[in-house]
Amino acid sequence: MNRPNSPAARPGLSPATAPLNQVRYLVGVDGGGTGTRVRLSERSGRILGQGESGPSALGQGVEQAWRHVQEALALAAVQAGLAPLDLSQVAIGLGLSGANLIEAVAEFHAQQPGYALVALDNDGFTSVLGAHGGRPGGVIAAGTGAVGEALRADGSRVCISGWGWISGDEGSGAWLGLKAMRHAQQALDGRAVPGALARAVWAVAGQERHTILAWCAKAGQHGYATLAPLVFEAAPDDGVARAFLAEAVAELESLARALDPSEQLPLALSGSIALRLREKFSGNMRARCVEPQGDSADGALLLVRSALNSEPGV
């Protein structure tokens, strides 16, 4: 079986376009739907500079992704005091949202502007690599949405949840917000007893049927996620809110067990919901939670370094 750090196991690894023994710089990219962060290092590993630009999620377009990666890299080079880089001397690793879109990945590689080597994976996996320094471990990300990814001890990879806020993402902010809104609607109908949580939702969306319907019609994932803090705030005085938080804990623990049935891998948490619920997790899961060693851009640097080192003759 191919291990995840081998070129054959990583469909986003492109053929080398220049002699890899001439590579002087490594670049790590964390790119999503709201922004792109780039970290530039010497081949030895010393960090030289960082830069940021607009979104580079592949689902938003390959041309945009490369444009923003290049803009962020240019800023990192300026911060490092370097002249514009000769891309034939640069190997780049990217953790991009949407890197599971096969056609977009192929187009992304076809449009690469001349890097000596391009290693591409999804931003969830580079988050795992960064959080655990390339060693086995898992990441549970629960903020607006929820997803878990892990690199297991046998070298296999797994992704759990992340199905989107309408049908999944249990334990996320949008999921909690949906539950809060349903409760507020039921309380307005007289199907539930109004408490602190229902009143807090009414304060946001109104206490009339037409205002609540109008709010829901335009809320979207982000809008529902803005209701999640109300659940935490109401919990001390509202049994319904406390029950919702207990359900969120159970969902995230279920996600963690699916990531690692042995319940032995270290876990890094990210996202506002996961971090706020950390102290409510069961003893075993709480004991396995560790502070991340690095972020997705660090993981992308590890990704490209692994790809570079695996090439023959380098």
XYZ file of C-alpha atoms in Angstrom:
314
model
C 0.000 0.000 0.000
C 1.292 3.464 -0.843
C 1.969 5.611 2.174
C 0.428 9.100 2.100
C 3.811 10.801 1.883
C 4.774 8.984 -1.310
C 4.236 10.599 -4.731
C 2.053 7.728 -5.960
C -0.326 8.178 -3.061
C -0.663 11.922 -3.604
C -2.556 12.637 -6.839
C -1.740 16.332 -6.513
C 2.011 15.835 -7.034
C 3.096 17.170 -10.429
C 6.164 16.058 -12.398
C 9.314 18.078 -11.796
C 9.841 20.844 -14.360
C 13.438 21.716 -13.411
C 16.472 19.996 -11.818
C 15.440 19.551 -8.201
C 18.987 19.766 -6.904
C 18.819 23.437 -7.907
C 15.848 24.179 -5.648
C 16.777 26.944 -3.202
C 13.414 27.842 -1.695
C 10.362 26.037 -0.363
C 6.894 27.579 -0.196
C 3.962 26.441 1.935
C 0.458 27.651 1.073
C -2.762 27.521 3.082
C -5.616 28.511 0.800
C -9.353 28.628 1.377
C -12.505 30.430 0.441
C -11.667 33.654 2.258
C -7.910 34.034 1.964
C -4.463 32.643 1.165
C -1.436 32.525 3.471
C 2.031 31.785 2.136
C 5.169 30.896 4.097
C 8.547 31.119 2.332
C 11.590 29.241 3.604
C 15.100 28.371 2.598
C 15.596 24.779 1.550
C 17.275 24.266 4.924
C 13.984 25.133 6.614
C 14.696 28.647 7.903
C 11.579 30.798 7.488
C 12.232 33.924 5.452
C 8.880 35.640 5.051
C 5.108 35.434 4.895
C 2.421 36.936 2.718
C -1.358 36.984 2.416
C -3.819 37.541 -0.401
C -7.375 36.738 -1.462
C -9.090 33.329 -1.674
C -7.551 30.374 -3.469
C -10.194 27.672 -3.001
C -10.169 25.656 -6.224
C -13.952 25.682 -6.391
C -13.786 29.444 -6.948
C -11.587 29.114 -10.018
C -8.065 27.979 -10.853
C -6.921 31.288 -12.357
C -7.955 33.127 -9.207
C -6.194 30.549 -7.049
C -2.868 30.920 -8.838
C -3.196 34.705 -8.962
C -3.636 34.978 -5.213
C -0.916 32.417 -4.471
C 1.481 34.436 -6.616
C 0.448 37.715 -4.986
C 0.983 36.297 -1.501
C 4.356 34.809 -2.472
C 5.487 38.143 -3.905
C 4.676 39.793 -0.569
C 6.566 37.068 1.300
C 9.610 37.646 -0.934
C 9.460 41.391 -0.271
C 9.277 40.741 3.471
C 12.330 38.486 3.118
C 14.211 41.216 1.253
C 14.490 39.096 -1.889
C 14.234 40.037 -5.528
C 11.383 38.404 -7.496
C 11.974 34.665 -7.252
C 13.100 32.448 -10.102
C 10.358 29.834 -9.870
C 12.613 27.153 -11.349
C 14.457 27.342 -8.023
C 11.272 27.041 -5.950
C 9.299 23.973 -4.834
C 5.789 24.730 -3.614
C 3.404 22.792 -1.393
C -0.226 23.803 -1.220
C -3.080 22.888 1.080
C -6.101 24.204 -0.793
C -9.803 23.896 -0.185
C -11.334 21.977 -3.085
C -8.250 19.874 -3.819
C -10.547 16.863 -4.050
C -12.084 18.281 -7.268
C -10.340 16.142 -9.877
C -10.870 18.393 -12.897
C -9.858 21.512 -10.972
C -6.690 19.793 -9.708
C -5.715 18.798 -13.262
C -6.307 22.347 -14.492
C -4.386 23.773 -11.539
C -1.311 21.719 -12.426
C -1.680 22.554 -16.114
C -1.596 26.278 -15.276
C 1.310 26.149 -12.828
C 3.599 29.081 -13.695
C 6.971 27.320 -13.674
C 7.738 25.999 -10.191
C 10.334 23.254 -10.069
C 7.868 21.037 -8.179
C 4.226 21.396 -7.113
C 2.726 19.250 -4.333
C -0.988 19.794 -3.778
C -3.376 18.398 -1.191
C -6.468 19.591 0.648
C -6.127 22.114 3.442
C -7.514 19.648 5.978
C -4.652 17.233 5.437
C -1.999 19.953 5.555
C -3.599 21.064 8.833
C -3.040 17.535 10.173
C 0.581 17.554 8.985
C 1.199 20.964 10.527
C -0.544 20.202 13.805
C 1.457 17.035 14.446
C 4.726 17.803 12.709
C 4.062 15.223 9.984
C 3.495 12.423 12.493
C 0.238 10.469 12.997
C -2.570 12.416 14.606
C -5.965 13.922 14.029
C -7.523 17.356 13.728
C -11.102 18.132 14.658
C -12.211 21.439 13.194
C -15.561 22.709 14.416
C -16.364 26.320 13.765
C -18.970 27.379 11.236
C -18.774 23.825 9.852
C -17.289 20.613 11.220
C -14.851 18.082 9.812
C -12.210 15.714 11.111
C -9.103 14.440 9.354
C -6.363 12.105 10.524
C -3.131 10.462 9.510
C -3.222 7.052 11.171
C -0.268 5.107 12.500
C -0.414 2.664 9.553
C -0.023 5.569 7.102
C -3.661 5.618 5.993
C -5.684 8.804 5.841
C -9.294 9.399 6.775
C -11.761 12.281 6.549
C -14.943 12.242 8.656
C -17.981 14.556 8.521
C -17.684 17.788 6.554
C -20.826 16.993 4.557
C -22.099 20.566 4.703
C -24.389 22.474 6.990
C -27.704 21.403 5.455
C -27.315 17.656 5.895
C -24.321 17.262 8.187
C -21.526 19.097 10.035
C -22.911 17.876 13.340
C -21.419 19.724 16.302
C -20.659 22.841 14.269
C -21.739 26.420 14.781
C -24.280 26.301 11.949
C -25.671 23.021 13.345
C -26.099 24.581 16.796
C -27.680 27.666 15.232
C -30.220 25.564 13.338
C -31.178 23.807 16.550
C -31.520 27.135 18.337
C -33.754 28.531 15.589
C -35.975 25.433 15.539
C -36.411 25.736 19.294
C -37.288 29.426 19.009
C -39.879 28.660 16.334
C -41.402 25.879 18.433
C -41.522 28.189 21.452
C -43.299 30.845 19.394
C -45.834 28.202 18.324
C -46.409 27.074 21.898
C -44.843 23.665 21.190
C -41.978 24.377 23.580
C -41.557 26.425 26.738
C -39.744 29.700 25.965
C -36.580 30.220 27.946
C -33.363 32.208 27.741
C -32.330 30.648 24.431
C -35.625 31.223 22.621
C -35.730 34.819 23.817
C -32.138 35.397 22.664
C -32.990 34.117 19.173
C -36.114 36.283 19.067
C -33.963 39.295 19.940
C -31.953 38.617 16.774
C -34.630 37.439 14.332
C -37.739 39.093 15.731
C -40.710 37.678 17.589
C -43.150 37.703 14.710
C -43.679 34.866 12.241
C -42.906 37.015 9.206
C -39.660 38.438 10.669
C -38.370 34.977 11.595
C -39.224 33.612 8.145
C -37.471 36.550 6.518
C -34.363 36.036 8.686
C -34.233 32.320 7.864
C -34.685 32.959 4.152
C -31.452 34.912 3.928
C -29.411 33.465 6.803
C -27.338 30.781 5.091
C -24.620 28.833 6.848
C -22.886 31.886 8.260
C -26.117 33.407 9.535
C -27.088 30.290 11.452
C -23.559 30.006 12.851
C -23.943 33.496 14.369
C -26.646 32.032 16.624
C -24.264 29.461 18.140
C -22.808 31.860 20.748
C -26.360 32.406 22.031
C -26.528 28.713 22.952
C -23.372 29.004 25.073
C -24.581 32.234 26.687
C -28.016 30.814 27.538
C -26.745 27.465 28.862
C -26.323 28.470 32.546
C -30.035 29.329 32.785
C -31.604 27.204 30.051
C -31.866 23.420 30.068
C -32.559 23.273 26.328
C -29.324 25.143 25.573
C -27.387 22.845 27.898
C -28.852 19.818 26.130
C -27.818 21.211 22.732
C -24.243 21.642 23.955
C -24.243 18.106 25.334
C -25.392 16.873 21.907
C -22.589 18.832 20.244
C -20.048 17.210 22.557
C -21.454 13.769 21.756
C -21.294 14.455 18.021
C -17.682 15.628 18.119
C -16.676 12.673 20.275
C -18.383 10.371 17.768
C -16.377 12.067 15.017
C -13.176 11.530 17.007
C -13.920 7.814 17.494
C -14.546 7.385 13.781
C -11.241 9.104 13.015
C -9.387 6.781 15.380
C -11.299 3.740 16.674
C -8.268 2.826 18.812
C -8.685 6.180 20.638
C -4.921 6.604 20.870
C -3.978 9.274 18.335
C -3.273 12.780 19.606
C -5.957 15.266 18.620
C -5.613 18.944 17.791
C -8.691 21.133 17.936
C -9.481 24.140 15.800
C -12.529 26.326 15.364
C -14.423 28.303 17.966
C -16.956 25.585 18.802
C -14.431 22.786 19.337
C -12.281 25.026 21.511
C -15.222 26.158 23.651
C -16.388 22.573 24.153
C -12.958 21.141 24.941
C -13.465 21.117 28.718
C -16.754 19.236 28.300
C -15.180 16.294 26.453
C -14.838 12.933 28.189
C -11.633 12.216 30.063
C -9.948 10.120 27.354
C -10.636 12.543 24.550
C -9.669 15.563 26.635
C -6.418 13.842 27.625
C -5.564 13.224 23.966
C -6.011 16.869 22.981
C -2.712 18.608 22.284
C -1.695 22.066 21.210
C -0.961 22.113 17.471
C 2.725 22.342 16.602
C 1.967 24.363 13.483
C -0.713 25.363 11.025
C -1.767 24.396 7.511
C 0.993 26.464 5.888
C 3.556 24.608 8.016
C 1.932 21.365 6.892
C 2.218 22.442 3.260
C 5.944 23.004 3.779
C 6.210 19.472 5.194
C 4.228 18.205 2.208
C 6.568 19.684 -0.371
C 9.685 18.752 1.589
C 8.493 15.134 1.668
C 7.796 15.238 -2.063
C 11.188 16.771 -2.762
C 13.049 14.236 -0.634
C 11.221 11.337 -2.272
C 12.379 12.289 -5.757
C 15.314 10.150 -6.966
C 18.684 11.839 -7.185
C 17.746 14.784 -4.956
